[in-house]
Amino acid sequence: MSVVRIGIVGIGNMGTSHAKYIAAGEVAGAKLAAVCDISADRLRWAKEQFGEQLHTFETVDAMLDSGEVDAIMICNLHFDHPGTSMKAFARGIHVLCEKPAGVYTKQVREMNKAAEKSDVKFAMMFNQRTNPLYIKLKDLIASGELGEIRRTNWIITTWYRTQSYYDSGNWRATWAGEGGGVLLNQCPHQLDLWQWTVGMLPTRVRAFCSFGKYRDIEVEDEVTAYVEYPNGATGVFITTVGETPGTNRYEITGDRGKVVIEDNKLTFWRLRVPEPEFNRNAKAGFAQPECWKIDVPVAASPNGHKAVTQNWVDAILKGTPLVAPGQEGIRGLSLSNAMYMSAWTDGWADLPLDEDRFHALLQERIATSRYKK
């Protein structure tokens, strides 16, 4: 194979965005071969936009059985991500799935098992993993430069959405249509980066979710969550769609200092002596270790959606390691599922999650949802 023929499932906002840069030849070794959508209007638009040579399909099965695609990008509804992926795996067709991996981990675990049995390249569209800031942060932690992690804190409130946004589709912000709110729609990238950079998942979660606090929706639009890690570290995650101006500040403290990512900068407050060592030897009650404030230089590199797509195509053609292996999509989803479980039960949610119980609680909310899929 010298060129990967890509089909896009769902030609809505994200599907259209991906289709445009692939059709423009901005991904080496890739060709936009087909699109699939349930809307005849969107299929007609795609033909007009990308040319009559584009193959269009009304169903996923028709696209996968056509022989016209080697790989697909999945941009349909959240609930359909695992099922669509598994259909492709069964036919030996490569998959790049938009976030989230699915709505509940029980469903995604089944998808991961199917992926392991196949011989395809399966990736998640975690484009923020290509951001040099988070790559550098992950390196600082993995190398031991920050020392043992003690606390993580992410405030991500730059997701402001108006009621008009939610009114634009009857499936939006519903349990039956979307499966959740700000945690499942806007925050999968941050939840993935949170566990990816730190290198571990928490052992338990206590979350407080407000459902329809700022908008006329049935799902969560504000969340404050507290987590505990295996080594005794703690963390806080705060998000909402109802505040403006918003904040995006990610802070991690270790016993060798503190790192903050904010305003597209990475700042490292580095202790010359690790805090435990300084504490053992300090003779004055108000003494502080010497600390250097360092604006860490971060080299520019290709990043964003195109970078992940290029990496996936390179993995297919050249065997390049994936930046975001598809099986890792379950990790960030475990965090959001645990936050829902905690809020719904008004108690702690342990990780690994009780997946059967979570699924049952979700089904209760789907049964009473305003939207019926």
Coordinates of C-alpha atoms in Angstrom, one line a residue:
M1 CA 0.0 0.0 0.0
S2 CA 1.4 3.4 -1.0
V3 CA -1.7 5.5 -0.3
V4 CA -4.2 5.0 2.4
R5 CA -7.8 5.4 1.2
I6 CA -9.7 7.0 4.0
G7 CA -13.4 7.0 4.6
I8 CA -15.0 9.3 7.1
V9 CA -18.0 8.2 9.1
G10 CA -20.2 11.2 9.9
I11 CA -19.7 14.4 7.9
G12 CA -20.7 16.8 10.6
N13 CA -18.5 19.5 12.2
M14 CA -15.5 17.3 13.0
G15 CA -15.9 15.0 10.0
T16 CA -16.0 18.0 7.7
S17 CA -12.9 19.4 9.3
H18 CA -10.9 16.2 8.9
A19 CA -12.2 15.7 5.3
K20 CA -11.0 19.2 4.2
Y21 CA -7.4 18.8 5.2
I22 CA -7.1 15.3 3.9
A23 CA -8.7 16.3 0.6
A24 CA -6.3 19.2 0.3
G25 CA -3.4 16.8 0.4
E26 CA -2.1 18.0 3.8
V27 CA -1.6 14.4 5.1
A28 CA 1.2 12.6 3.2
G29 CA 0.2 9.2 2.0
A30 CA -3.5 9.7 2.5
K31 CA -6.5 10.2 0.1
L32 CA -10.1 11.1 0.9
A33 CA -11.9 8.2 -0.7
A34 CA -15.4 8.2 0.8
V35 CA -17.8 9.6 3.3
C36 CA -20.7 8.0 5.1
D37 CA -23.7 9.8 6.6
I38 CA -27.4 9.2 7.3
S39 CA -28.2 12.7 5.8
A40 CA -28.7 12.7 2.1
D41 CA -28.1 16.5 2.2
R42 CA -24.7 16.1 3.7
L43 CA -23.7 13.5 1.2
R44 CA -24.7 15.8 -1.7
W45 CA -22.8 18.6 -0.1
A46 CA -19.7 16.3 0.2
K47 CA -19.9 15.5 -3.5
E48 CA -20.1 19.1 -4.4
Q49 CA -17.2 20.0 -2.0
F50 CA -14.8 17.2 -2.8
G51 CA -15.7 16.1 -6.3
E52 CA -17.7 13.4 -8.1
Q53 CA -14.9 10.9 -7.6
L54 CA -15.8 10.8 -3.9
H55 CA -17.7 7.7 -2.9
T56 CA -20.7 8.3 -0.6
F57 CA -22.6 5.8 1.5
E58 CA -25.7 5.9 3.7
T59 CA -24.6 3.1 6.0
V60 CA -21.4 2.1 7.7
D61 CA -21.7 -1.5 6.5
A62 CA -22.0 -0.4 2.9
M63 CA -18.8 1.7 3.2
L64 CA -16.9 -1.1 4.9
D65 CA -18.0 -3.7 2.3
S66 CA -17.4 -1.5 -0.7
G67 CA -13.7 -2.2 -1.1
E68 CA -13.1 1.6 -1.5
V69 CA -11.5 2.3 1.9
D70 CA -8.5 1.0 3.7
A71 CA -9.1 3.0 6.9
I72 CA -11.9 5.0 8.5
M73 CA -12.1 8.0 10.7
I74 CA -15.1 7.7 13.1
C75 CA -16.9 11.0 13.7
N76 CA -20.5 9.8 14.4
L77 CA -22.4 9.9 17.7
H78 CA -20.6 8.9 20.9
F79 CA -22.6 5.8 21.5
D80 CA -21.7 4.5 18.1
H81 CA -17.9 4.8 18.3
P82 CA -17.3 1.3 19.7
G83 CA -19.7 -0.5 17.4
T84 CA -18.5 1.2 14.3
S85 CA -14.9 0.5 15.3
M86 CA -15.6 -3.2 15.8
K87 CA -17.2 -3.5 12.4
A88 CA -14.1 -2.1 10.9
F89 CA -11.8 -4.4 12.9
A90 CA -13.7 -7.4 11.7
R91 CA -13.0 -6.5 8.1
G92 CA -9.3 -5.6 8.6
I93 CA -9.9 -1.9 8.2
H94 CA -7.8 0.6 10.2
V95 CA -9.5 3.0 12.6
L96 CA -8.9 6.5 13.9
C97 CA -11.7 7.3 16.4
E98 CA -12.8 10.8 17.5
K99 CA -13.1 11.3 21.2
P100 CA -14.6 10.0 23.4
A101 CA -13.8 6.3 22.9
G102 CA -17.4 5.6 23.9
V103 CA -19.9 6.5 26.6
Y104 CA -19.2 3.8 29.1
T105 CA -16.1 1.7 29.8
K106 CA -17.9 -1.7 29.6
Q107 CA -18.7 -0.9 25.9
V108 CA -15.1 0.4 25.3
R109 CA -13.5 -2.6 26.9
E110 CA -15.3 -4.9 24.5
M111 CA -14.0 -2.7 21.6
N112 CA -10.4 -2.9 23.0
K113 CA -10.6 -6.7 23.1
A114 CA -11.8 -6.8 19.5
A115 CA -8.9 -4.5 18.5
E116 CA -6.4 -6.7 20.1
K117 CA -7.6 -9.7 18.1
S118 CA -7.3 -7.8 14.8
D119 CA -4.3 -6.7 12.8
V120 CA -5.1 -3.1 12.2
K121 CA -3.8 0.3 13.4
F122 CA -6.3 1.6 15.9
A123 CA -5.8 5.2 17.2
M124 CA -7.7 7.8 19.2
M125 CA -7.9 11.5 18.0
F126 CA -6.2 12.8 21.2
N127 CA -4.6 15.7 19.3
Q128 CA -3.5 17.4 22.5
R129 CA -0.9 14.6 23.0
T130 CA 1.0 16.3 20.2
N131 CA 1.1 19.7 22.0
P132 CA 4.8 20.3 22.9
L133 CA 3.8 21.7 26.3
Y134 CA 2.2 18.5 27.4
I135 CA 4.9 16.4 25.8
K136 CA 7.5 18.3 27.8
L137 CA 5.5 18.0 31.0
K138 CA 5.2 14.3 30.6
D139 CA 9.0 14.1 30.1
L140 CA 9.7 16.1 33.2
I141 CA 7.5 13.8 35.3
A142 CA 8.7 10.5 33.7
S143 CA 12.4 11.5 34.0
G144 CA 12.0 12.2 37.8
E145 CA 12.8 15.9 37.4
L146 CA 9.7 16.9 39.3
G147 CA 10.2 14.1 41.9
E148 CA 7.3 12.1 43.4
I149 CA 3.9 13.6 42.5
R150 CA 2.1 15.1 45.5
R151 CA -0.8 17.1 44.0
T152 CA -2.4 17.7 40.6
N153 CA -4.9 20.5 39.9
W154 CA -6.6 21.3 36.6
I155 CA -9.0 24.2 36.2
I156 CA -10.5 24.1 32.7
T157 CA -13.4 26.5 32.3
T158 CA -12.8 27.8 28.8
W159 CA -15.7 25.7 27.4
Y160 CA -18.3 28.5 27.4
R161 CA -21.4 27.4 25.5
T162 CA -24.7 29.3 25.1
Q163 CA -28.2 27.8 25.1
S164 CA -28.2 28.2 21.3
Y165 CA -25.4 25.7 21.1
Y166 CA -27.5 23.1 22.9
D167 CA -30.6 23.9 21.0
S168 CA -28.9 23.3 17.7
G169 CA -29.5 19.5 18.0
N170 CA -32.0 17.5 20.0
W171 CA -29.4 14.9 20.8
R172 CA -27.0 17.4 22.4
A173 CA -26.5 17.3 26.1
T174 CA -28.9 14.4 26.6
W175 CA -28.2 11.0 28.3
A176 CA -29.8 9.1 25.4
G177 CA -28.2 11.2 22.6
E178 CA -24.8 12.2 23.8
G179 CA -24.3 10.2 27.0
G180 CA -23.2 13.2 29.1
G181 CA -22.3 16.8 29.1
V182 CA -19.1 18.8 29.6
L183 CA -17.1 15.7 30.8
L184 CA -18.0 13.6 27.8
N185 CA -18.1 16.3 25.1
Q186 CA -15.6 19.0 25.9
C187 CA -13.2 17.5 28.5
P188 CA -12.0 14.1 27.1
H189 CA -8.7 15.7 25.9
Q190 CA -8.0 17.1 29.4
L191 CA -9.0 13.8 31.1
D192 CA -6.7 11.9 28.8
L193 CA -3.8 14.3 29.3
W194 CA -4.4 14.3 33.1
Q195 CA -3.6 10.6 33.4
W196 CA -1.2 10.5 30.4
T197 CA 1.2 13.2 31.8
V198 CA 1.0 11.9 35.4
G199 CA 1.4 8.3 34.3
M200 CA -1.2 6.8 36.7
L201 CA -4.9 6.7 37.3
P202 CA -6.3 7.5 40.8
T203 CA -7.6 4.8 43.1
R204 CA -10.8 6.6 43.9
V205 CA -12.9 9.7 43.0
R206 CA -15.4 12.0 44.8
A207 CA -17.2 14.3 42.4
F208 CA -19.9 16.9 42.6
C209 CA -21.7 17.4 39.3
S210 CA -24.4 20.1 38.7
F211 CA -27.0 19.0 36.1
G212 CA -28.6 21.8 34.2
K213 CA -27.2 24.5 36.5
Y214 CA -26.5 27.1 33.9
R215 CA -28.3 25.8 30.8
D216 CA -31.6 24.1 30.1
I217 CA -30.0 20.6 29.7
E218 CA -30.4 17.3 31.5
V219 CA -26.7 16.5 31.8
E220 CA -23.8 18.1 33.8
D221 CA -22.6 21.6 33.0
E222 CA -20.4 22.0 36.1
V223 CA -18.1 19.6 37.8
T224 CA -15.7 19.6 40.8
A225 CA -13.9 16.3 41.4
Y226 CA -11.3 15.2 44.0
V227 CA -9.1 12.2 43.4
E228 CA -6.6 10.1 45.4
Y229 CA -3.6 8.3 43.8
P230 CA -1.9 5.0 44.7
N231 CA 1.1 6.9 46.1
G232 CA -1.0 9.1 48.4
A233 CA -1.0 12.1 46.1
T234 CA -4.3 14.0 45.6
G235 CA -5.8 15.9 42.7
V236 CA -8.7 18.3 41.8
F237 CA -10.4 18.7 38.4
I238 CA -12.8 21.6 37.9
T239 CA -14.8 22.4 34.7
T240 CA -17.9 24.1 33.4
V241 CA -19.5 25.5 30.3
G242 CA -21.2 28.3 32.2
E243 CA -18.3 30.7 33.0
T244 CA -16.7 33.4 31.0
P245 CA -13.9 34.4 30.8
G246 CA -12.6 31.0 31.5
T247 CA -9.4 29.6 32.9
N248 CA -7.1 26.8 31.7
R249 CA -4.5 26.2 34.3
Y250 CA -2.8 22.8 34.9
E251 CA -0.6 22.6 38.0
I252 CA 1.4 19.6 39.2
T253 CA 3.4 19.6 42.5
G254 CA 6.2 17.1 43.2
D255 CA 8.7 16.9 46.0
R256 CA 11.2 18.6 43.7
G257 CA 9.1 21.6 42.8
K258 CA 6.0 22.7 40.8
V259 CA 5.0 22.9 37.1
V260 CA 2.3 25.1 35.8
I261 CA 0.9 25.2 32.2
E262 CA -1.1 28.3 31.6
D263 CA -1.4 30.9 28.7
N264 CA 0.6 28.6 26.4
K265 CA 3.6 28.6 28.7
L266 CA 5.3 26.0 30.9
T267 CA 6.8 27.3 34.1
F268 CA 8.9 25.1 36.4
W269 CA 9.6 26.2 40.0
R270 CA 12.6 23.9 40.7
L271 CA 13.8 23.2 44.2
R272 CA 17.6 22.8 44.5
V273 CA 17.1 20.3 47.3
P274 CA 14.1 17.9 47.4
E275 CA 11.5 19.0 50.0
P276 CA 11.8 15.9 52.2
E277 CA 15.6 16.3 52.4
F278 CA 15.3 20.0 53.1
N279 CA 12.7 19.4 55.8
R280 CA 14.9 16.8 57.6
N281 CA 17.9 19.2 57.8
A282 CA 16.1 22.5 58.3
K283 CA 16.9 24.2 61.7
A284 CA 14.5 27.2 61.3
G285 CA 10.7 26.8 61.4
F286 CA 10.1 29.3 58.5
A287 CA 13.0 28.2 56.3
Q288 CA 12.4 27.6 52.6
P289 CA 14.6 25.7 50.1
E290 CA 16.2 27.6 47.3
C291 CA 13.9 27.7 44.3
W292 CA 14.5 28.6 40.7
K293 CA 11.7 29.9 38.5
I294 CA 12.3 28.6 35.0
D295 CA 10.3 29.4 31.9
V296 CA 10.9 26.1 30.2
P297 CA 11.7 26.4 26.4
V298 CA 9.4 24.2 24.4
A299 CA 10.4 23.5 20.8
A300 CA 7.7 24.0 18.1
S301 CA 6.6 20.9 16.4
P302 CA 3.6 19.7 14.2
N303 CA 0.6 19.3 16.4
G304 CA -3.1 19.1 16.4
H305 CA -5.6 17.0 14.4
K306 CA -3.5 16.8 11.3
A307 CA -0.5 15.6 13.3
V308 CA -2.4 12.7 14.8
T309 CA -3.9 11.8 11.4
Q310 CA -0.4 11.9 9.9
N311 CA 1.0 9.7 12.7
W312 CA -1.9 7.2 12.1
V313 CA -1.2 7.1 8.4
D314 CA 2.5 6.6 9.0
A315 CA 1.7 3.8 11.4
I316 CA -0.3 2.1 8.6
L317 CA 2.3 2.6 5.9
K318 CA 5.6 2.5 7.8
G319 CA 4.9 1.0 11.2
T320 CA 5.5 4.2 13.1
P321 CA 4.5 4.0 16.8
L322 CA 1.1 5.5 17.5
V323 CA 1.0 8.8 19.5
A324 CA -2.5 7.8 20.8
P325 CA -3.2 4.1 20.7
G326 CA -6.9 3.4 20.6
Q327 CA -6.9 1.1 23.6
E328 CA -5.8 4.0 25.8
G329 CA -9.1 5.8 25.2
I330 CA -10.6 3.8 28.1
R331 CA -8.4 5.5 30.6
G332 CA -9.7 9.0 30.5
L333 CA -13.3 7.6 30.1
S334 CA -12.7 5.7 33.3
L335 CA -12.3 9.1 35.0
S336 CA -15.5 10.6 33.7
N337 CA -17.5 7.5 34.4
A338 CA -16.2 7.5 38.0
M339 CA -17.2 11.2 38.3
Y340 CA -20.7 10.4 37.2
M341 CA -20.9 7.4 39.5
S342 CA -19.8 9.4 42.4
A343 CA -22.3 12.2 41.8
W344 CA -25.2 9.8 41.1
T345 CA -24.5 7.8 44.3
D346 CA -23.4 10.8 46.4
G347 CA -20.3 8.9 47.5
W348 CA -16.8 7.6 46.5
A349 CA -16.3 5.8 43.3
D350 CA -13.4 3.3 43.3
L351 CA -11.1 2.6 40.3
P352 CA -11.2 0.1 38.6
L353 CA -14.8 1.0 38.2
D354 CA -17.8 -1.3 38.9
E355 CA -18.7 -1.2 35.2
D356 CA -22.0 -3.2 35.5
R357 CA -23.3 -0.8 38.2
F358 CA -22.3 2.2 36.2
H359 CA -24.0 0.9 33.1
A360 CA -27.2 0.2 35.0
L361 CA -27.2 3.7 36.5
L362 CA -26.7 5.2 33.0
Q363 CA -29.5 3.2 31.6
E364 CA -31.9 4.6 34.3
R365 CA -31.1 8.1 33.1
I366 CA -31.4 7.2 29.4
A367 CA -34.9 5.7 30.2
T368 CA -36.1 9.1 31.4
S369 CA -34.2 11.2 28.9
R370 CA -35.9 14.0 27.0
Y371 CA -34.4 12.6 23.8
K372 CA -35.1 9.1 22.6
K373 CA -32.4 7.9 20.2

